[in-house]
Coordinates of C-alpha atoms and ligand atoms in Angstrom, one line a residue:
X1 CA 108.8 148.3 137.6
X2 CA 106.9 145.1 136.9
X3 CA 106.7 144.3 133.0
X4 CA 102.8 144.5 132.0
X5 CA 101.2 141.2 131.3
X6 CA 100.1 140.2 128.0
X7 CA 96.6 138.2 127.6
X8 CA 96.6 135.2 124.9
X9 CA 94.7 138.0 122.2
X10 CA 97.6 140.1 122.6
X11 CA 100.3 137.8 122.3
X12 CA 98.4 136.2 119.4
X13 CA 98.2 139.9 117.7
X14 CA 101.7 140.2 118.0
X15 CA 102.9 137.7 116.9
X16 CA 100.4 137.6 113.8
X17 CA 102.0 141.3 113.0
X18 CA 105.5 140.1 113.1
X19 CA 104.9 137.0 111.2
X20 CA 103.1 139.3 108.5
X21 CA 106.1 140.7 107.4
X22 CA 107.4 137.1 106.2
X23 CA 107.0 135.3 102.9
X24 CA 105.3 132.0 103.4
X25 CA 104.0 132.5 106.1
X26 CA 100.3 131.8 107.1
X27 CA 100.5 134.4 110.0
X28 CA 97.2 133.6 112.4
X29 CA 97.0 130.1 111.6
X30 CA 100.6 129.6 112.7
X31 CA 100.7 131.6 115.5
X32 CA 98.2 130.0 116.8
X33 CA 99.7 126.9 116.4
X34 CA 102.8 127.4 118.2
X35 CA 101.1 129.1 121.1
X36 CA 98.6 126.3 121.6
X37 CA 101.5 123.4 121.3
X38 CA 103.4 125.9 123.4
X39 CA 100.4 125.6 126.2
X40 CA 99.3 122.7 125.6
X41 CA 96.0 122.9 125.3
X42 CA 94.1 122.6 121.8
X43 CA 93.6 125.9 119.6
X44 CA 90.1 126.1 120.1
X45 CA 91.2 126.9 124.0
X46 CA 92.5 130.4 122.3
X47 CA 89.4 131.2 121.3
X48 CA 87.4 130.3 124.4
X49 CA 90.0 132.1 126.7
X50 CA 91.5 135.6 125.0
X51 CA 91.6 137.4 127.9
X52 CA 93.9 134.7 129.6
X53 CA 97.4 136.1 130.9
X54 CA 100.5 134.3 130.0
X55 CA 103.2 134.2 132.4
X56 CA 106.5 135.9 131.6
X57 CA 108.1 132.7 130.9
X58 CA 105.4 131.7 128.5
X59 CA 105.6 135.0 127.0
X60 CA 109.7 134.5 126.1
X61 CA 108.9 130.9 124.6
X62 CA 106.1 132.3 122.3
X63 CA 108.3 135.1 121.2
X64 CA 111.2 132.6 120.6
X65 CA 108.7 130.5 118.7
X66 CA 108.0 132.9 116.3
X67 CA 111.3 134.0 115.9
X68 CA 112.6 130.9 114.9
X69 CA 109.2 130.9 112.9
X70 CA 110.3 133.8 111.1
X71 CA 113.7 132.4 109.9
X72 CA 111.2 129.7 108.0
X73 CA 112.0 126.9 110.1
X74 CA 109.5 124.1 110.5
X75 CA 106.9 124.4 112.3
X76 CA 107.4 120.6 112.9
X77 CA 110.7 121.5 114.2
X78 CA 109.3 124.4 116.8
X79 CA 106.4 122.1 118.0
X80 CA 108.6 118.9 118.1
X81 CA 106.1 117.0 116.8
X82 CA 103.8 116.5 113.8
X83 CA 100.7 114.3 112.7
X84 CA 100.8 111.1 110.5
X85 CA 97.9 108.8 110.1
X86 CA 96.4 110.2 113.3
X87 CA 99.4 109.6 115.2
X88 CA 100.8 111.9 117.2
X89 CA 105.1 111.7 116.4
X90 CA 107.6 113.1 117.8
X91 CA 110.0 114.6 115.0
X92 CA 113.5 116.7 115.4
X93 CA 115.4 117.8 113.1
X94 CA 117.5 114.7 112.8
X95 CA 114.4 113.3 111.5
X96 CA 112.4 114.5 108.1
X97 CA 109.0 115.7 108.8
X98 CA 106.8 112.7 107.9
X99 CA 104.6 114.1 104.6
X100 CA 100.5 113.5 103.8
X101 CA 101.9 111.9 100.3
X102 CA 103.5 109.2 102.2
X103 CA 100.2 108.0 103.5
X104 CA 99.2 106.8 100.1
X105 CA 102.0 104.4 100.4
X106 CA 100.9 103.1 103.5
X107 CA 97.2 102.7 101.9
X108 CA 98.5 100.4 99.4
X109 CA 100.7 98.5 101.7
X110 CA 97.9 97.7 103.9
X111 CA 96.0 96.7 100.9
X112 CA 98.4 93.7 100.5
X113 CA 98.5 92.9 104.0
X114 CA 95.0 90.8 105.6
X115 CA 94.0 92.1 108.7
X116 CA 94.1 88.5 110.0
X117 CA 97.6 87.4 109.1
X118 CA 101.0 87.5 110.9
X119 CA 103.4 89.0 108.2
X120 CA 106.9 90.1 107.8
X121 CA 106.9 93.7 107.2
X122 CA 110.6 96.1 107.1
X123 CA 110.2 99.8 106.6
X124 CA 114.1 100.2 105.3
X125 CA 114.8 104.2 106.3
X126 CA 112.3 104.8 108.5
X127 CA 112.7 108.4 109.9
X128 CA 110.4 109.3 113.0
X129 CA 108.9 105.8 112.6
X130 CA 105.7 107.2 110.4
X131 CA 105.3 104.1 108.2
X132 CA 106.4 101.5 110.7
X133 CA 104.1 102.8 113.5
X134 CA 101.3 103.2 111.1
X135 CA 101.5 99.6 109.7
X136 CA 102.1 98.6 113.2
X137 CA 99.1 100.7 114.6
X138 CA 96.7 99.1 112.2
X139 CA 98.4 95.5 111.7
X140 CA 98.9 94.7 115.2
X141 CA 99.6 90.7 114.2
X142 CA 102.4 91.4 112.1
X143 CA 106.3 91.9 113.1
X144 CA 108.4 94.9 111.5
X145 CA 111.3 95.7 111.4
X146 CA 112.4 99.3 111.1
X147 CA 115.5 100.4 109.6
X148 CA 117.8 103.3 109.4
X149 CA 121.4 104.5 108.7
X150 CA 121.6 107.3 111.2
X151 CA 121.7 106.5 115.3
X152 CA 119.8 109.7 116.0
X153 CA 117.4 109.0 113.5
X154 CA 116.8 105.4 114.9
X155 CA 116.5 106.9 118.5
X156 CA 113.6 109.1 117.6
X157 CA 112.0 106.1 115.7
X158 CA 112.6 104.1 118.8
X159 CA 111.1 106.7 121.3
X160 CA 107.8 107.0 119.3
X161 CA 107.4 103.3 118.9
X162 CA 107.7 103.1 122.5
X163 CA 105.5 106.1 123.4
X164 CA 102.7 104.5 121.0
X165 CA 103.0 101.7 122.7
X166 CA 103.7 99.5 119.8
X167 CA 105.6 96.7 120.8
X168 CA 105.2 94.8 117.3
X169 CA 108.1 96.6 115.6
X170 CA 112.0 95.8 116.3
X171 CA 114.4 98.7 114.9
X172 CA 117.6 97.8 113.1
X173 CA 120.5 99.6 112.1
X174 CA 122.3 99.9 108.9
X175 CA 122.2 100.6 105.2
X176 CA 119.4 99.5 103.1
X177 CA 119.3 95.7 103.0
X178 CA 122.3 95.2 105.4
X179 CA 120.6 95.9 108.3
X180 CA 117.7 93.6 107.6
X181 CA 118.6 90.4 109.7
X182 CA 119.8 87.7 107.0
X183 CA 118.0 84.6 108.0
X184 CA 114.7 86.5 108.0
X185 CA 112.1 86.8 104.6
X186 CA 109.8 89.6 104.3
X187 CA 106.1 89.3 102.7
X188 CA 106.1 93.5 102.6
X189 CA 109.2 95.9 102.2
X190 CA 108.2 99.3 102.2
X191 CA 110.4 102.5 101.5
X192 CA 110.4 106.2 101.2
X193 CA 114.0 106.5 100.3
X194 CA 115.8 110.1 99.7
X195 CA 114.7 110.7 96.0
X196 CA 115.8 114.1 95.4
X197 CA 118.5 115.0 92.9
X198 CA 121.7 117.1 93.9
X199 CA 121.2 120.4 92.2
X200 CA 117.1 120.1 92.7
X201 CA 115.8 123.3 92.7
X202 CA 113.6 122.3 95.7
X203 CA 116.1 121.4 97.7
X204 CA 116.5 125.1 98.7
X205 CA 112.9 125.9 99.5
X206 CA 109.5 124.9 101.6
X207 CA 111.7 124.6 104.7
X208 CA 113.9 121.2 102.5
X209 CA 117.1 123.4 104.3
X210 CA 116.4 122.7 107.6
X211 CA 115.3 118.9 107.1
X212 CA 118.4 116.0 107.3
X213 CA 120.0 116.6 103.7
X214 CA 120.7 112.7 104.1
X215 CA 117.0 112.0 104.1
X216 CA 116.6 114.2 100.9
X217 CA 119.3 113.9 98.9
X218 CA 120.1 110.7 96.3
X219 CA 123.1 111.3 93.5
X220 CA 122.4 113.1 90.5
X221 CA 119.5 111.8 89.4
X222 CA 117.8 110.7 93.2
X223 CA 118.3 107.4 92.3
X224 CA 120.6 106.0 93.7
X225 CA 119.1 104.7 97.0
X226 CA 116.2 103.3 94.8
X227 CA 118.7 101.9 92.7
X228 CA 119.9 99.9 95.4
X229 CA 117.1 99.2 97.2
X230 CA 115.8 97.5 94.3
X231 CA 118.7 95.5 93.4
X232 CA 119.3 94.4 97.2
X233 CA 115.9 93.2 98.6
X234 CA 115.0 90.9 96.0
X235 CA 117.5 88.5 98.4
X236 CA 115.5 89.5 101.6
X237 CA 111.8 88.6 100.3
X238 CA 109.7 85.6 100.2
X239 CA 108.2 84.8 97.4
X240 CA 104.6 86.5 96.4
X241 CA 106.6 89.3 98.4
X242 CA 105.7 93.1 97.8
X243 CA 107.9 95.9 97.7
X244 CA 106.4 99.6 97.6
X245 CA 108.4 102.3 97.0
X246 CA 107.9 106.0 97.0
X247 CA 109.3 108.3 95.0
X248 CA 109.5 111.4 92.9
X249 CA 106.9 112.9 90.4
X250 CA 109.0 112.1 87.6
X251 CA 110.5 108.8 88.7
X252 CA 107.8 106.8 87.7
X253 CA 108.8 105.7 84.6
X254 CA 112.4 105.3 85.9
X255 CA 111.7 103.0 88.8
X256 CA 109.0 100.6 86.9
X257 CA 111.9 100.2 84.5
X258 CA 114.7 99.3 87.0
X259 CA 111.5 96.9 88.9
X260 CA 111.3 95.2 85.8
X261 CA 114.8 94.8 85.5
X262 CA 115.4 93.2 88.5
X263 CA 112.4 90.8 87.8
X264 CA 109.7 92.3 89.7
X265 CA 106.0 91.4 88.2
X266 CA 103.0 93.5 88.3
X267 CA 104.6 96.2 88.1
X268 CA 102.4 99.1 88.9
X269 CA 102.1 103.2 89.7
X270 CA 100.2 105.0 91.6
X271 CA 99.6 109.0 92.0
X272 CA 99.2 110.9 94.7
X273 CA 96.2 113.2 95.6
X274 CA 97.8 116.2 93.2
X275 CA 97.8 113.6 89.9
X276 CA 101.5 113.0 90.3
X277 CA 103.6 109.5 90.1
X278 CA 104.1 108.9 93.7
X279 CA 104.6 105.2 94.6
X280 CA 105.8 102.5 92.4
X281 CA 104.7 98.5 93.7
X282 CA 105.7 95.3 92.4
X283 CA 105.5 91.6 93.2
X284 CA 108.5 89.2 93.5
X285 CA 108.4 86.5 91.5
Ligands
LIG301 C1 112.9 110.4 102.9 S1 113.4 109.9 104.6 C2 111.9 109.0 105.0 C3 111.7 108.9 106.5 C4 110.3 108.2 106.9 N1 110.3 106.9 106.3 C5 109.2 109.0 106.3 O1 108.6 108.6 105.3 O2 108.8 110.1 106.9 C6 114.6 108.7 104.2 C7 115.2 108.0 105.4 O3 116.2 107.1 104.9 C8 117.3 107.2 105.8 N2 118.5 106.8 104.9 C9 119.2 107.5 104.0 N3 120.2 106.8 103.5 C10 120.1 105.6 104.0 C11 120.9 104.4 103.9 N4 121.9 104.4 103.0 N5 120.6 103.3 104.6 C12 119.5 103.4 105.5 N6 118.7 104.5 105.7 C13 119.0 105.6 105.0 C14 117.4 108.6 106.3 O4 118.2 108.7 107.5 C15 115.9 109.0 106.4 O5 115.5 108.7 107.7

């Protein structure tokens, strides 16, 4: 006997009901995310067309979706692909999933950068490329150079540059500074280094689990990639040079202190949209 067909308002009701049952869950909104990306077609296309069948393979990838849904993995993980700055990146989970707060440091950084000048930019750890390819995508006369420690990491960064078309940005890499190429000075050096300390309560909720534990994770206090950052690119900037940093709500303090230490000027904090410390700057001398 042939297995009935299911129109998009049933599927959707489904998988609402199932994704009820979970904690954390926003159940309509996010079924109707994954069965949009799913389709391909935006969610205001569920709307217009309920009584739309979907095939029976369609019908197994939706129920899949929300399966892996309902283990609380990432949407960003199911989809393949999540929104920064208004671009469209591709993330996996080798990759962490680029976060709103992160724009505020690429708001400063462009703040510091004249629309009309050719500067040296390096996003050291760049992840799915999200700061790179937003500098990039709004500096077009300026050269970066995007970093990272992990190969798989690098080689989603590399696909989205390439997809975006962004031929202004060379990937590198390495640890921190090392993979910056030596004979080069940078006006800019931005970073949203792993800030979160072992033994973080967080670490074990809003999906942190499934994320790259190496893109999270920083010693016992989540400073020790900051740490070195800050000691290390002093060497690798030109003078007048800018180094922005991101880090956690309670680092503020922490990070001004060690920038001043290492003979950074203007020295300065800013919050994010929730009030909190979010992103420390500073000036070489
Ligand atoms: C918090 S994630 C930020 C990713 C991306 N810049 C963003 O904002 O979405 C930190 C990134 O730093 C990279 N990373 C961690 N340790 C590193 C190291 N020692 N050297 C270079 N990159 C490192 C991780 O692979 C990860 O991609």
């Amino acid at each position: 006997m042939q297995p009935e067909q299911i129109t998009i308002a049933q599927a959707l009701k489904q998988a609402i009901k199932q994704l009820s049952d979970i904690p954390d869950t926003i159940p309509r909104l996010e079924a109707e995310i994954l069965l949009s990306s799913l389709l391909d077609k935006p969610r205001t296309y569920l709307m217009a067309w309920p009584e739309k069948e979907l095939t029976l393979e369609q019908l197994d990838s939706f129920q899949a979706m929300i399966e892996r849904r309902a283990t609380h993995e990432p949407i960003a993980y199911i989809t393949g692909c999540r929104e920064f700055w208004s671009l469209n990146l591709e993330v996996t989970p080798d990759t962490l999933i680029p976060r709103p707060e992160t724009e505020i440091l690429v708001e400063m950084a462009l703040e510091h950068i004249p629309k009309n000048k050719s500067m040296n930019i390096a996003d050291l750890g760049t992840g799915s490329g999200a700061i790179a390819a937003a500098i990039a995508s709004e500096r077009p006369r300026c050269n970066i150079v995007a970093t990272d420690f992990s190969p798989d990491t690098l080689r989603v960064a590399q696909r989205n540059f390439r997809r975006l078309g962004l031929g202004n940005i060379k990937t590198s890499l390495g640890e921190w500074c090392h993979a910056l190429p030596p004979e080069e000075l940078f006006d800019i050096i931005i970073s949203n280094p792993p800030y979160v300390a072992e033994g973080d309560g967080h670490l074990a909720h809003d999906g942190l689990p499934w994320e790259p534990q190496r893109a999270l994770r920083s010693g016992d206090d989540g400073l020790d990639d900051i740490s070195r950052i800050i000691l290390d690119v002093p060497d690798h900037m030109a003078s007048g040079g800018w180094l922005f940093l991101e880090h956690g709500f309670d680092q503020g303090d922490r990070v001004k202190s060690l920038m001043n230490k290492a003979g950074f000027t203007a020295i300065h904090t800013s919050l994010d949209l929730s009030g909190h410390d979010r992103v420390t700057t500073g000036r070489k001398q």
